[in-house]
Amino acid sequence: MDAASSTVGVEEEFLLADPGTGAPASNNAEVARTAAESGINLKLELTRCQVETNTRVHSSTAELIQELRELRLGVASCAEQNDARLLAVAIPPTVPHHFPVTDTPRYRRIEENFGLLAHEQGLNGCHVHVAIPDRETALQVSNHLRPWLPLFLALTANSAIYRNTDSGFASWRNILWQRWPSAGPPPYFASTDDYDAMVAMLLSSGNILDETMVYWDVRPSSRYPTVEIRVSDIPATVEETALLATLVRATVMTARMSLEQGIIAPPIQDEMLRAAYWKAARTGIDGDGVHPADGRVIPVRVLLTELVDHIGPALEELGDHEFVTGAIKAVLTRGNGARRQLEAFRKHRDVSDVITELATATLEGCHRHPADFHPWAIPTADHHCSHLSTGEGRPQIPR
């Protein structure tokens, strides 16, 4: 598989928060206008406290990281100019009074048809697009990716605190997101005809209003020649987003290599996949996970090792093996967004500590110069870069 043909792009959704209280700030249109004046194209999301950034298409992880840094810095500045703070968090930690819907015809139509689901949103994810030659390939690749979706969720979980309390889950966003009729893991599709028939049923029944409301966690993109992976919370830091994008990209490449060898993904039982999802949302990286293919209950860090072994040739082709192993070691050591939220909250049971921690993580490493990029230079607990190799050879994922 040629790495040059498997380019990647990333969409990140953010919360706009009041700088004083941390409550959702309903001024995404104003922030977007300021961003446009700075040459940044922000997308408005369903509720007025959300904005979304979109990267260019990339073949280099280092270049992707640099653009993600620039976007977060730029949008944070635009938010500040409009009395808001940019937070990379998957769900507002405070008690929101309400989530006013963004005033566009499409979002108003969603509000009319889905009631409180539209008003209880404020959910922020990260979507990774990987180039694919055609829809049939995208569907077959999606089948290969289904077993790994819970692991991507566990790695990026970043919604532990909700309504000023510990939700009991690393990703409460995922639990809330499942309420939408087309959200969650997709069915196993044998062909594009099967896929199209299912989408047609969802449309005719009113479960969705248009094809962009096919919210499955992996799907052929309705806008680009890509397969789109949508399972993750918005990661706390740029480096974690880049780690997710690289893992997804290499998993897609591995799936395409399997398809070229005539290997079709075996069906995974829906019940097994749901169990793996629930476990990933519950514990994140700090505990056991469920392998959907065989039901094994094993530590998430071991599942991560199995994934890296599985996609190893693709990572070597990309030149990103050292980056991935080092970045995984760093996030397991420092903690993902969920662990950082919980650690901050448990100090004084004060959500303001969580907001401060999230604000720090959102721009962590973003002031670094492009030349400072190192394959495994990831910020650690004191927010400085450190060399995370084990001393000899390639960095190893701690088991």
PDB file of N, CA and C in Angstrom, residues 19 21-22 46 72 99 108 122 159 191 194 271 328 375:
ATOM      1  N   PRO A  19     -15.127  32.804  29.921  1.00  0.00           N
ATOM      2  CA  PRO A  19     -13.818  32.796  30.578  1.00  0.00           C
ATOM      3  C   PRO A  19     -13.905  32.793  32.101  1.00  0.00           C
ATOM      4  N   THR A  21     -16.806  31.692  34.151  1.00  0.00           N
ATOM      5  CA  THR A  21     -17.562  30.595  34.761  1.00  0.00           C
ATOM      6  C   THR A  21     -17.305  29.236  34.130  1.00  0.00           C
ATOM      7  N   GLY A  22     -16.827  29.221  32.899  1.00  0.00           N
ATOM      8  CA  GLY A  22     -16.656  27.969  32.186  1.00  0.00           C
ATOM      9  C   GLY A  22     -17.930  27.462  31.546  1.00  0.00           C
ATOM     10  N   LEU A  46     -24.065  22.290  15.597  1.00  0.00           N
ATOM     11  CA  LEU A  46     -25.502  22.296  15.899  1.00  0.00           C
ATOM     12  C   LEU A  46     -25.881  23.332  16.945  1.00  0.00           C
ATOM     13  N   ARG A  72      -5.580  25.646  16.460  1.00  0.00           N
ATOM     14  CA  ARG A  72      -6.012  25.828  17.847  1.00  0.00           C
ATOM     15  C   ARG A  72      -5.589  27.201  18.369  1.00  0.00           C
ATOM     16  N   PHE A  99     -28.744  24.754  25.555  1.00  0.00           N
ATOM     17  CA  PHE A  99     -27.875  24.768  24.383  1.00  0.00           C
ATOM     18  C   PHE A  99     -28.667  25.351  23.215  1.00  0.00           C
ATOM     19  N   ARG A 108     -32.263  24.313  12.331  1.00  0.00           N
ATOM     20  CA  ARG A 108     -33.622  24.530  12.816  1.00  0.00           C
ATOM     21  C   ARG A 108     -34.528  23.351  12.468  1.00  0.00           C
ATOM     22  N   GLY A 122     -24.103  19.946  22.483  1.00  0.00           N
ATOM     23  CA  GLY A 122     -22.836  20.447  22.990  1.00  0.00           C
ATOM     24  C   GLY A 122     -21.785  19.359  23.045  1.00  0.00           C
ATOM     25  N   SER A 159     -14.463  13.214  28.395  1.00  0.00           N
ATOM     26  CA  SER A 159     -15.742  13.774  28.854  1.00  0.00           C
ATOM     27  C   SER A 159     -16.182  13.117  30.159  1.00  0.00           C
ATOM     28  N   SER A 191     -22.192  -4.972   1.003  1.00  0.00           N
ATOM     29  CA  SER A 191     -22.058  -4.293  -0.284  1.00  0.00           C
ATOM     30  C   SER A 191     -22.595  -2.877  -0.176  1.00  0.00           C
ATOM     31  N   ASP A 194     -26.396  -2.875   0.128  1.00  0.00           N
ATOM     32  CA  ASP A 194     -26.881  -3.037   1.497  1.00  0.00           C
ATOM     33  C   ASP A 194     -26.831  -1.710   2.251  1.00  0.00           C
ATOM     34  N   GLU A 271     -23.662  -7.534  19.635  1.00  0.00           N
ATOM     35  CA  GLU A 271     -23.678  -7.513  21.095  1.00  0.00           C
ATOM     36  C   GLU A 271     -22.268  -7.410  21.655  1.00  0.00           C
ATOM     37  N   ILE A 328       1.923   6.895  22.448  1.00  0.00           N
ATOM     38  CA  ILE A 328       1.086   6.034  23.295  1.00  0.00           C
ATOM     39  C   ILE A 328       1.679   5.942  24.698  1.00  0.00           C
ATOM     40  N   PRO A 375       9.762  12.834  16.643  1.00  0.00           N
ATOM     41  CA  PRO A 375       8.815  11.723  16.541  1.00  0.00           C
ATOM     42  C   PRO A 375       8.164  11.312  17.843  1.00  0.00           C
TER      43      PRO A 375
END
